[in-house]
PDB file of C-alpha atoms in Angstrom:
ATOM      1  CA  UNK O  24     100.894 100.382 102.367  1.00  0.00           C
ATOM      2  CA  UNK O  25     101.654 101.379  98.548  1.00  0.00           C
ATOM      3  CA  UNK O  26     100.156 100.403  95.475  1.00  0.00           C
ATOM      4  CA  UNK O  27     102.007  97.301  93.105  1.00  0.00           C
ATOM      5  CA  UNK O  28     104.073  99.397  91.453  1.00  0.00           C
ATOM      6  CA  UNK O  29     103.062 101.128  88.037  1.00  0.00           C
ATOM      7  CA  UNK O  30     105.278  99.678  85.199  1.00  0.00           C
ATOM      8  CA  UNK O  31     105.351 101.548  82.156  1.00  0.00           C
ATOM      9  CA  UNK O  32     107.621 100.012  78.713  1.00  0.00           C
ATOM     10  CA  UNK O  33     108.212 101.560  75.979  1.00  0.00           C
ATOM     11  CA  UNK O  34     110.344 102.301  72.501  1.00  0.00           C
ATOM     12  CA  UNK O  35     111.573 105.549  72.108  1.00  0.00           C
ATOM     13  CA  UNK O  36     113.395 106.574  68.887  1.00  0.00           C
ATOM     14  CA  UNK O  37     117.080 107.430  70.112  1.00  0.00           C
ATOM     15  CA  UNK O  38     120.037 105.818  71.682  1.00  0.00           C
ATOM     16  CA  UNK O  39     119.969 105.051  75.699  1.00  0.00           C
ATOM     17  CA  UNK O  40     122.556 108.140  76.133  1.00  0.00           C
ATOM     18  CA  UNK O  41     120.427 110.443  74.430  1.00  0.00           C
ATOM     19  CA  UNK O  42     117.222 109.547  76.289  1.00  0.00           C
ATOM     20  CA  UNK O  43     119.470 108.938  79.512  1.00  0.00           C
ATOM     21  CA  UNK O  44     120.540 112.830  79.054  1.00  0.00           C
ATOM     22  CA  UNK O  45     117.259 114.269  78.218  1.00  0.00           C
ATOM     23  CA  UNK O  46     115.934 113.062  81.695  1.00  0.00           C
ATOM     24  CA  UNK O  47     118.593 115.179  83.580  1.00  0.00           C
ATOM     25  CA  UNK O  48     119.262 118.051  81.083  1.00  0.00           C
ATOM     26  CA  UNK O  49     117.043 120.974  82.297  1.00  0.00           C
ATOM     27  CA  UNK O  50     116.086 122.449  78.696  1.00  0.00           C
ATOM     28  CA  UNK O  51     115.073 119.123  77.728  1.00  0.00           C
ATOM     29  CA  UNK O  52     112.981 118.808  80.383  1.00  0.00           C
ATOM     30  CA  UNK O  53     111.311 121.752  80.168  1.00  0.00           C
ATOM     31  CA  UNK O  54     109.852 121.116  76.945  1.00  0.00           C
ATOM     32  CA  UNK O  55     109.007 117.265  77.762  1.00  0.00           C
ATOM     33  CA  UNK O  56     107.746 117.777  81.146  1.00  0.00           C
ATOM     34  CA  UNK O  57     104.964 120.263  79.793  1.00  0.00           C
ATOM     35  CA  UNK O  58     101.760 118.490  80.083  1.00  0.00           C
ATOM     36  CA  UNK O  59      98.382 119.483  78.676  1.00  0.00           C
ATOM     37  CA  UNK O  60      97.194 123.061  79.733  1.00  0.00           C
ATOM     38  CA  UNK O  61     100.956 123.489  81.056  1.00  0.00           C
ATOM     39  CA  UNK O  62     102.130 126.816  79.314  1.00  0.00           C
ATOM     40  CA  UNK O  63     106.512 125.220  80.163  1.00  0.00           C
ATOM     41  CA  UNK O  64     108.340 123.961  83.067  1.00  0.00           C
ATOM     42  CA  UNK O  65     110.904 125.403  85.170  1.00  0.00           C
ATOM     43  CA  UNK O  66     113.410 122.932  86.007  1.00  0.00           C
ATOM     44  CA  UNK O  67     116.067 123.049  88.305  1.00  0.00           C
ATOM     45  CA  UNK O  68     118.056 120.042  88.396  1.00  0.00           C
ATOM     46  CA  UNK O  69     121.804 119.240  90.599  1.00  0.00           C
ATOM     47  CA  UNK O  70     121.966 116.021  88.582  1.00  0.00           C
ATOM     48  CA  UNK O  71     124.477 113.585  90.976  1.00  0.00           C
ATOM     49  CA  UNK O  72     124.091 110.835  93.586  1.00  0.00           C
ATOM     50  CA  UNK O  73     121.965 112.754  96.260  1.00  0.00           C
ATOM     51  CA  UNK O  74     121.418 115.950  94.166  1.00  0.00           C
ATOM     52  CA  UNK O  75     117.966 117.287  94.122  1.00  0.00           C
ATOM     53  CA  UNK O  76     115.308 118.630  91.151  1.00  0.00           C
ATOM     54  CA  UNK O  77     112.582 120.816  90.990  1.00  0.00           C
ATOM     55  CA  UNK O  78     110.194 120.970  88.004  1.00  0.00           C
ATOM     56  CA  UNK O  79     107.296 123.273  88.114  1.00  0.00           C
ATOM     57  CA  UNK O  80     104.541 123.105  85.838  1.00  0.00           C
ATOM     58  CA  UNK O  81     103.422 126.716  85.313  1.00  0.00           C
ATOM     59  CA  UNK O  82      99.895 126.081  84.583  1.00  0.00           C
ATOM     60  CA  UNK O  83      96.685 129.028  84.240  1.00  0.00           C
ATOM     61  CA  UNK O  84      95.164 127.248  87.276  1.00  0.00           C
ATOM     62  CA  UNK O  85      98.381 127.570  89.447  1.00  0.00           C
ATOM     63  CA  UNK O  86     101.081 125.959  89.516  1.00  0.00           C
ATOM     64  CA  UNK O  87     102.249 122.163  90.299  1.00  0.00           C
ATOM     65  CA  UNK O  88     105.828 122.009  91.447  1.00  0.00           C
ATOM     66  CA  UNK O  89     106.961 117.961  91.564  1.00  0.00           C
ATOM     67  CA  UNK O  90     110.704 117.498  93.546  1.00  0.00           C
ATOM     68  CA  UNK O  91     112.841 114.832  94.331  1.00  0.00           C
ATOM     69  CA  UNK O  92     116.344 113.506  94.970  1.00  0.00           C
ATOM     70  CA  UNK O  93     118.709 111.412  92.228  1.00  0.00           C
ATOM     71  CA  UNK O  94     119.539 108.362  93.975  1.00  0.00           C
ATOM     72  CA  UNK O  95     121.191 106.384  91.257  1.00  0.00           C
ATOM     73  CA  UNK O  96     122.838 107.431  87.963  1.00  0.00           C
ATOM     74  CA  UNK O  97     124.229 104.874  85.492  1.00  0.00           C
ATOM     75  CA  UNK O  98     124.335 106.247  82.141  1.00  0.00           C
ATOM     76  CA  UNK O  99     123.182 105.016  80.251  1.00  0.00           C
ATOM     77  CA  UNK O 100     121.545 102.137  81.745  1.00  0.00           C
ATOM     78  CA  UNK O 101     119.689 103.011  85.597  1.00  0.00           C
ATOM     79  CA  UNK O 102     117.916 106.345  86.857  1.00  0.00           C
ATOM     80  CA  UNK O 103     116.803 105.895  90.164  1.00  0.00           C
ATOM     81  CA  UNK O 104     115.057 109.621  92.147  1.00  0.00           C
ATOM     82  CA  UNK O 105     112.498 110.330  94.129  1.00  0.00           C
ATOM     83  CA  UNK O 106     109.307 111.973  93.189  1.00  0.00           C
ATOM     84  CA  UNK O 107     107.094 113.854  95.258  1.00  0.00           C
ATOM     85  CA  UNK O 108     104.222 116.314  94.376  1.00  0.00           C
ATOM     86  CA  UNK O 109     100.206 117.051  94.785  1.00  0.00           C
ATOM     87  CA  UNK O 110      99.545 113.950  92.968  1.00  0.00           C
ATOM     88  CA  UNK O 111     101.464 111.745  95.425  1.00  0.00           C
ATOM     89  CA  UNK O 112      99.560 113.740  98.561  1.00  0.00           C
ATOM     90  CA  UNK O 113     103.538 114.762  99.667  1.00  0.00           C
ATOM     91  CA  UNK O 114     104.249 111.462  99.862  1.00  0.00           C
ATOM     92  CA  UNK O 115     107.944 110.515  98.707  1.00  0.00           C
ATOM     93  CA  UNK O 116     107.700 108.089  95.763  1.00  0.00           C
ATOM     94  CA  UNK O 117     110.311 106.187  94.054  1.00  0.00           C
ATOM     95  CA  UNK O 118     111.139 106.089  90.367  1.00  0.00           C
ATOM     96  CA  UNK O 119     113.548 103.534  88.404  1.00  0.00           C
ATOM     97  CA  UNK O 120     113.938 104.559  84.872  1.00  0.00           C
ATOM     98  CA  UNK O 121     115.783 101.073  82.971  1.00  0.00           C
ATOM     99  CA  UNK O 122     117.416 101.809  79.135  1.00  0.00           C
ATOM    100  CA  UNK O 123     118.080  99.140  76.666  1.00  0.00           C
ATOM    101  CA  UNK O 124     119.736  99.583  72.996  1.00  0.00           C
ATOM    102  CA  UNK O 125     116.382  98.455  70.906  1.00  0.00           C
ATOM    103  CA  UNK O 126     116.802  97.349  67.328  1.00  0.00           C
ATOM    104  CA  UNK O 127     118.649 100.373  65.448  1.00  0.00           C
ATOM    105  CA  UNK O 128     119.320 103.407  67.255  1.00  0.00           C
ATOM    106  CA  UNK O 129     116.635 103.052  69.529  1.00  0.00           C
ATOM    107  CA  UNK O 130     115.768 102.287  73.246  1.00  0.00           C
ATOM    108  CA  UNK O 131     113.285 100.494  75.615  1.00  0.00           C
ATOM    109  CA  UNK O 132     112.686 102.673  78.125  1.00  0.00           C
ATOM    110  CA  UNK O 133     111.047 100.599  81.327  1.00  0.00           C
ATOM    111  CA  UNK O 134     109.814 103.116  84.110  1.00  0.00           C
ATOM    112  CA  UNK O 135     108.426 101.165  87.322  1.00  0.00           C
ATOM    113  CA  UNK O 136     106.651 103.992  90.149  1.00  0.00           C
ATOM    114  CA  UNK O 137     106.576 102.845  93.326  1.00  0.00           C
ATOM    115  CA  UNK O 138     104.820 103.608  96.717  1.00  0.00           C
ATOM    116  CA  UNK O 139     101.880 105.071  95.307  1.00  0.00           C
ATOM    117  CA  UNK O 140      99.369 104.844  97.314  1.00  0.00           C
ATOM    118  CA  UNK O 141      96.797 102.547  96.288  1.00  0.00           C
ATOM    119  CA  UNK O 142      96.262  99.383  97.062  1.00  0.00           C
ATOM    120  CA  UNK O 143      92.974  97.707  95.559  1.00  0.00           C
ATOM    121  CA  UNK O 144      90.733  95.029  96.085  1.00  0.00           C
ATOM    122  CA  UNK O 145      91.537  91.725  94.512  1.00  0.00           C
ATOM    123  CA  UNK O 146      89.186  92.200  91.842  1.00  0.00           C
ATOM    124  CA  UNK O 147      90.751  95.265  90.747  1.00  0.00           C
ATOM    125  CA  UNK O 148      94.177  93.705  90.052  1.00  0.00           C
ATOM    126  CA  UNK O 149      92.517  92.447  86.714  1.00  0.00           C
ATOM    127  CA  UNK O 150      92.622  96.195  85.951  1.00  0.00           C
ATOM    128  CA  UNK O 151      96.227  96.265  86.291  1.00  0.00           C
ATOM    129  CA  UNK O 152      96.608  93.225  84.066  1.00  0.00           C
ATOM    130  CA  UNK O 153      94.234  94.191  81.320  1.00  0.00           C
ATOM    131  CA  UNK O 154      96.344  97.465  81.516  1.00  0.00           C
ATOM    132  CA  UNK O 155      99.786  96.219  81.088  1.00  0.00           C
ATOM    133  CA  UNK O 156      98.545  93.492  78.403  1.00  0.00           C
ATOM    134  CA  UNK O 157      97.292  96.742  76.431  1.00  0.00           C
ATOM    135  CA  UNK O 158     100.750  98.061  77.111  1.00  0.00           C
ATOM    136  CA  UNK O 159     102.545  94.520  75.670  1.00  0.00           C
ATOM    137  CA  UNK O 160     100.447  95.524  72.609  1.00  0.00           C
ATOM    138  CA  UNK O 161     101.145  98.831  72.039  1.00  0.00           C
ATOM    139  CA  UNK O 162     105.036  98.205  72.484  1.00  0.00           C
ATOM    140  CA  UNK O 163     104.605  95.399  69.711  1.00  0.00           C
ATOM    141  CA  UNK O 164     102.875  97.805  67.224  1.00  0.00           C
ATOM    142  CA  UNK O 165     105.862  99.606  67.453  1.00  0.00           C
ATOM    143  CA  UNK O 166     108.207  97.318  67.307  1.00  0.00           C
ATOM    144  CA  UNK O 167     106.486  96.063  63.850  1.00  0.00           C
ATOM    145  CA  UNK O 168     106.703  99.490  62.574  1.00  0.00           C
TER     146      UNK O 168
ATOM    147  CA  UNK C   1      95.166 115.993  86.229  1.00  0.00           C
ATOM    148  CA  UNK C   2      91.534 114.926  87.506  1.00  0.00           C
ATOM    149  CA  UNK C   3      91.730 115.956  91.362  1.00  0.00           C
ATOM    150  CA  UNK C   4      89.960 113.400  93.783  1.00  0.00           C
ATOM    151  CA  UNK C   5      89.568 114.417  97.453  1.00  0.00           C
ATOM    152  CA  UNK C   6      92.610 113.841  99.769  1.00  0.00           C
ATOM    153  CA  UNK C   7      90.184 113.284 102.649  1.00  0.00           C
ATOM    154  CA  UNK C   8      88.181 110.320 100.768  1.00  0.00           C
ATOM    155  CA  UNK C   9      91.151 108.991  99.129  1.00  0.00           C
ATOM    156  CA  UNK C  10      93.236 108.862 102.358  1.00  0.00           C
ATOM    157  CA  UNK C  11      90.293 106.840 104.261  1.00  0.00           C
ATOM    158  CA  UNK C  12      89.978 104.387 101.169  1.00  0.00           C
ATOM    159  CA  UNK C  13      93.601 104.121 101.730  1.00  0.00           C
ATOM    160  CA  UNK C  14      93.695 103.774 105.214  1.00  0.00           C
ATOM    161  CA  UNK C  15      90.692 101.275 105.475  1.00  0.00           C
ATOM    162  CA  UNK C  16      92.395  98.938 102.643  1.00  0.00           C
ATOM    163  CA  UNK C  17      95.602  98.988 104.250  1.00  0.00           C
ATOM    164  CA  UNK C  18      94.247  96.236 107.075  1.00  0.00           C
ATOM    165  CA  UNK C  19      94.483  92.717 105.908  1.00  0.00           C
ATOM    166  CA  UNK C  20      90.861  92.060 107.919  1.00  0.00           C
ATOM    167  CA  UNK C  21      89.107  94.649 106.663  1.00  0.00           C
ATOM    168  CA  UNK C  22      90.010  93.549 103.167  1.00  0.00           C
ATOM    169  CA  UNK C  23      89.075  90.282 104.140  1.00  0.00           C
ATOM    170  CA  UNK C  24      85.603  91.143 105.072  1.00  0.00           C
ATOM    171  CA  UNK C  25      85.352  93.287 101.280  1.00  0.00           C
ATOM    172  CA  UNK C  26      86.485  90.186  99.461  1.00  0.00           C
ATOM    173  CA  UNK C  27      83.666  88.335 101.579  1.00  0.00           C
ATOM    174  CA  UNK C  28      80.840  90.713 100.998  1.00  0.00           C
ATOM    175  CA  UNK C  29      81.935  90.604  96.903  1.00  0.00           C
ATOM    176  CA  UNK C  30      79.565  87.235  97.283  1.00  0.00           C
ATOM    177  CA  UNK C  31      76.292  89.856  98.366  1.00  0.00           C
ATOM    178  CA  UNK C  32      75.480  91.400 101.506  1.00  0.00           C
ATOM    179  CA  UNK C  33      75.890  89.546 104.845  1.00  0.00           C
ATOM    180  CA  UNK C  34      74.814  90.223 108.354  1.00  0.00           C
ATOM    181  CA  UNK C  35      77.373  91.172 110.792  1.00  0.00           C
ATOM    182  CA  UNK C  36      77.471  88.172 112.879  1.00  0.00           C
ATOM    183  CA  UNK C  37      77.940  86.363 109.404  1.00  0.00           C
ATOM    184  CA  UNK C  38      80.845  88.176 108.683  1.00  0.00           C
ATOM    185  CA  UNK C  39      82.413  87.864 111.634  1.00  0.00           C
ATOM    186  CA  UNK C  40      82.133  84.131 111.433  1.00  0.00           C
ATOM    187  CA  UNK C  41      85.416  83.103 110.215  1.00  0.00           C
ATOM    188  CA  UNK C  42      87.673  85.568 112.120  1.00  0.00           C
ATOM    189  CA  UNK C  43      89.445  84.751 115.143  1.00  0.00           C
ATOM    190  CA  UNK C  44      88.502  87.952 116.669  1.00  0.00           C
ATOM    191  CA  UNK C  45      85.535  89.045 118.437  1.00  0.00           C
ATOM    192  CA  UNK C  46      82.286  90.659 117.367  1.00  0.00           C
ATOM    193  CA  UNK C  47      83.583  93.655 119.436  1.00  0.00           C
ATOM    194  CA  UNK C  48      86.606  93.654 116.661  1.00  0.00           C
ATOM    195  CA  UNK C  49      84.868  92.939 113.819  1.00  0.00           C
ATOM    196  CA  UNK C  50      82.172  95.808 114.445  1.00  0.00           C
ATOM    197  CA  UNK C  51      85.013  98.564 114.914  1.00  0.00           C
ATOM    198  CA  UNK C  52      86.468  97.445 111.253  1.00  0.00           C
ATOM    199  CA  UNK C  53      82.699  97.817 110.132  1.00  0.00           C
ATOM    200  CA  UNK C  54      82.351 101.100 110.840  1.00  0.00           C
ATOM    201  CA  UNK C  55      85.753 102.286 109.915  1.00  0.00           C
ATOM    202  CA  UNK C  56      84.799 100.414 106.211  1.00  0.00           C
ATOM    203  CA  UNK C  57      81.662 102.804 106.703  1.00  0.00           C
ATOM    204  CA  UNK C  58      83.391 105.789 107.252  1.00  0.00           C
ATOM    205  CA  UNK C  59      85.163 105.143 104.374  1.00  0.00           C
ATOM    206  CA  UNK C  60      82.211 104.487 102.313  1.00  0.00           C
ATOM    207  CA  UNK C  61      83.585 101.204 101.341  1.00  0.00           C
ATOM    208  CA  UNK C  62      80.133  99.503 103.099  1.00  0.00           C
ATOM    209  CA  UNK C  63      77.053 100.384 103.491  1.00  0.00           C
ATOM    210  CA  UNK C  64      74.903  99.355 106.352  1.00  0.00           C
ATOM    211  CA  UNK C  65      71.116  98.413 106.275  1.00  0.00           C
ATOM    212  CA  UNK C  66      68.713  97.950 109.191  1.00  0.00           C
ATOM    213  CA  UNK C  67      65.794  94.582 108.468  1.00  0.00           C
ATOM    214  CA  UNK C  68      63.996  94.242 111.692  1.00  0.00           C
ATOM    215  CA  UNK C  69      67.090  93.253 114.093  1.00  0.00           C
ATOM    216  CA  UNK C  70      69.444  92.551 111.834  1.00  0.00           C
ATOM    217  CA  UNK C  71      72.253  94.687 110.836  1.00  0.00           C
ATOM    218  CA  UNK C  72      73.183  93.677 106.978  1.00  0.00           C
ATOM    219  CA  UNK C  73      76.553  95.138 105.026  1.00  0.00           C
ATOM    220  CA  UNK C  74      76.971  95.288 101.535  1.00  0.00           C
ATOM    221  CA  UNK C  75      80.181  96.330  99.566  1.00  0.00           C
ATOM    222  CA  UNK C  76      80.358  99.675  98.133  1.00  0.00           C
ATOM    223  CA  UNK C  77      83.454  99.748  95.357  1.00  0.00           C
ATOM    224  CA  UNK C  78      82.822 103.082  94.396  1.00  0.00           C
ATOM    225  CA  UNK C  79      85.962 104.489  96.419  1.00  0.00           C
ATOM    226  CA  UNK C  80      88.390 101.760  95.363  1.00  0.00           C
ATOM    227  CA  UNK C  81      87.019 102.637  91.652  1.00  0.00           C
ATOM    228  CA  UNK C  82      88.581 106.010  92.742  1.00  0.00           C
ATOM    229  CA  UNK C  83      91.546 105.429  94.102  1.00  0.00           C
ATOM    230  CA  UNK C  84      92.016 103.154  91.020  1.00  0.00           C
ATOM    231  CA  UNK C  85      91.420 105.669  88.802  1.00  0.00           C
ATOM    232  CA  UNK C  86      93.604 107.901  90.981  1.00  0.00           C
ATOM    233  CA  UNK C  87      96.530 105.492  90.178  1.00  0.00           C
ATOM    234  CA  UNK C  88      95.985 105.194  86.520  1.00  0.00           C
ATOM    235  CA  UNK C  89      96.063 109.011  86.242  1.00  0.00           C
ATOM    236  CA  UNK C  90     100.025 108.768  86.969  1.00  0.00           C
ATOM    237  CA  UNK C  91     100.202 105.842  84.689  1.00  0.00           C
ATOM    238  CA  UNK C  92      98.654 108.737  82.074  1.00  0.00           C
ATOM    239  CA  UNK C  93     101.079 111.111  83.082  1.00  0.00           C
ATOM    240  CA  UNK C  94     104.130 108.926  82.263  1.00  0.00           C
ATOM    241  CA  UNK C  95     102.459 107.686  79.320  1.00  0.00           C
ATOM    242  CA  UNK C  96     102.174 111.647  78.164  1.00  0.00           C
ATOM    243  CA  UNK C  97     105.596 112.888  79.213  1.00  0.00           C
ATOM    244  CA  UNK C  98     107.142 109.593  77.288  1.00  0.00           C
ATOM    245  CA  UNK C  99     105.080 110.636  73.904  1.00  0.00           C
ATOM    246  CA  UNK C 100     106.565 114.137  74.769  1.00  0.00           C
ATOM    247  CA  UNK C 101     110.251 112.409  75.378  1.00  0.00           C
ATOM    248  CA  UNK C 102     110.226 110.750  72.160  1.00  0.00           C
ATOM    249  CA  UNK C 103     108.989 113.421  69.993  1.00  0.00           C
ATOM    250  CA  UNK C 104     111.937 115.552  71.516  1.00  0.00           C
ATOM    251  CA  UNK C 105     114.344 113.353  70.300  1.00  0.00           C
ATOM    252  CA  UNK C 106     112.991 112.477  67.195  1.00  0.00           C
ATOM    253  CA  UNK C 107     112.805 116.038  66.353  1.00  0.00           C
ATOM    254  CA  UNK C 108     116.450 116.933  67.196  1.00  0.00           C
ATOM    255  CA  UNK C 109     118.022 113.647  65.612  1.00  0.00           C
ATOM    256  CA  UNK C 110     116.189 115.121  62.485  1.00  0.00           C
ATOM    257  CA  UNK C 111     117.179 119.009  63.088  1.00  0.00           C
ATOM    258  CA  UNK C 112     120.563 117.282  62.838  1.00  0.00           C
ATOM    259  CA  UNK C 113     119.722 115.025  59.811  1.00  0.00           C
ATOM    260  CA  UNK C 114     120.831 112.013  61.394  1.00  0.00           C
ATOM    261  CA  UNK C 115     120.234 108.612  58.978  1.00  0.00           C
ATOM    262  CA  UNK C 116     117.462 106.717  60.908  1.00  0.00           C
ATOM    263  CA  UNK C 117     115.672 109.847  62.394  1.00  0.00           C
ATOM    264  CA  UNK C 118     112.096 109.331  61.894  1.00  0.00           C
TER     265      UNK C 118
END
C-alpha cells in the first residue's frame, strides 16, 4: 500500500546539466541538502547504475542519515534512486527526478516520490489537488517573472 | 521535521490499506451508524465486519458508543489528518532542498558572471 505519489514541478535557474550534476556531485550536495537546524551534510555518493549514496544531516538533535541506490542516470534528462531514511520508517522509496531546457538557460525540474506510505481517505485526495493547483501557481509566477 | 509516532502511523496505515475497512470510513463520513447498519451492504458476515471494527478502533480511526443495546460507530479522521500531514512534510522537504538547489546555482552562474545569472 503506498501513497499517490508526491509530484513536485518546478523552474530552477540553470541548464538541465548543471542541475543534473549538482544532484550527484557530493560538494553540491552538501550545501543543498542542509535543511533547517542542519549545521552541513556529509555525502558520500558512487554515482553509476547500481551505485549507492549516503547523505547525513548532522543536526544538534542527532543526526538523520537518508541512503539509497542510483537506478537510472540520463544526463541530463532522468534520475531515478532510491531513498530511504527515518522519515520513510526504513521503508525503500523511489525517486524520479525529470529535466527540461525552460525558456533561457533554465530548467523544469519534475520530482515524483513514490511508495510513501500514506494512503488517505477519499476526502483527503482534495488535499492533494488543492496542493498541486497551488503548485501550478507558483510555477506560473515564475515563469512570468 | 515534525516527528509523528511510528506505532500510530503504522496502524493508520495498516487499517487504510483494506479496501473494506475504507469502505466502512467512506460510509460513516454520512454520521454514525450502528454496526448491523454498516455491515448491511457487505457480502461478508457480521462476524467479518466486527473484526474490521475493532481493528478501525485500534487504530483510532472509529470510535465506538454504547445507547442501550446498540453498538453505534462514528468516524474519527484525526489519524488520517496525520498521516496526511506526515506526507506533506516530504512534499516540504523537497520543496526546501529545491529553493536550496536553485540558490546554489544561481549563486555560482553569478560567481562566474555568466549573462542571464540572476
Amino acid at each position: 500500500m503506498s501513497s499517490p505519489p508526491l509530484r513536485i514541478v518546478r523552474v530552477l535557474s540553470a541548464p538541465p546539466e548543471e542541475i543534473f550534476d549538482a544532484w550527484l556531485d557530493a560538494a553540491s550536495l552538501a550545501v543543498w541538502m542542509a535543511p533547517g537546524d542542519v549545521e552541513r551534510s556529509t555525502v558520500e555518493v558512487d554515482p553509476r547504475v547500481g551505485g549507492r549514496f549516503r547523505i547525513v544531516m548532522k543536526a544538534p538533535r542527532g543526526d538523520h542519515e537518508h541512503t539509497g541506490e542510483y537506478l537510472v542516470l540520463e544526463r541530463p534528462r532522468r534520475l531515478v534512486f532510491t531513498w530511504t531514511s527515518e522519515a520513510t520508517h526504513g521503508r525503500s522509496t523511489t525517486v524520479s527526478i525529470e529535466l527540461r531546457p525552460h525558456g533561457k538557460g533554465e530548467t523544469e525540474l519534475t520530482l515524483v516520490h513514490e511508495g510513501l506510505p500514506a494512503e488517505t481517505a477519499e476526502d483527503h485526495r482534495s488535499g492533494w489537488g488543492d496542493i498541486l493547483r497551488k503548485q501550478d501557481a507558483h510555477v506560473g509566477e515564475r515563469r512570468g517573472r | 521535521m515534525v516527528e509523528y509516532s511510528e506505532a500510530r502511523l503504522s496502524r493508520t496505515f495498516a487499517a487504510l490499506a483494506d479496501p473494506t475497512r475504507r469502505a466502512i470510513l467512506a460510509r460513516l463520513k454520512q454520521g454514525s451508524l450502528t454496526v448491523g447498519e454498516i455491515a448491511e451492504p457487505f457480502a461478508i458476515s457480521l462476524n467479518a465486519v466486527s473484526k474490521h471494527l475493532k481493528l478501525l478502533e485500534r487504530a483510532q480511526l472509529l470510535r465506538r458508543e454504547v445507547r442501550g443495546r446498540e453498538h453505534y460507530c462514528s468516524l474519527d479522521a484525526a489519524p488520517i489528518g496525520v498521516a496526511e500531514q506526515w506526507a506533506n512534510g516530504y512534499r516540504e522537504f523537497w520543496e526546501t532542498r529545491l529553493d536550496a538547489l536553485d540558490q546554489l546555482v544561481t549563486a555560482r552562474r553569478k560567481a562566474r558572471g555568466d549573462k542571464g545569472a540572476r
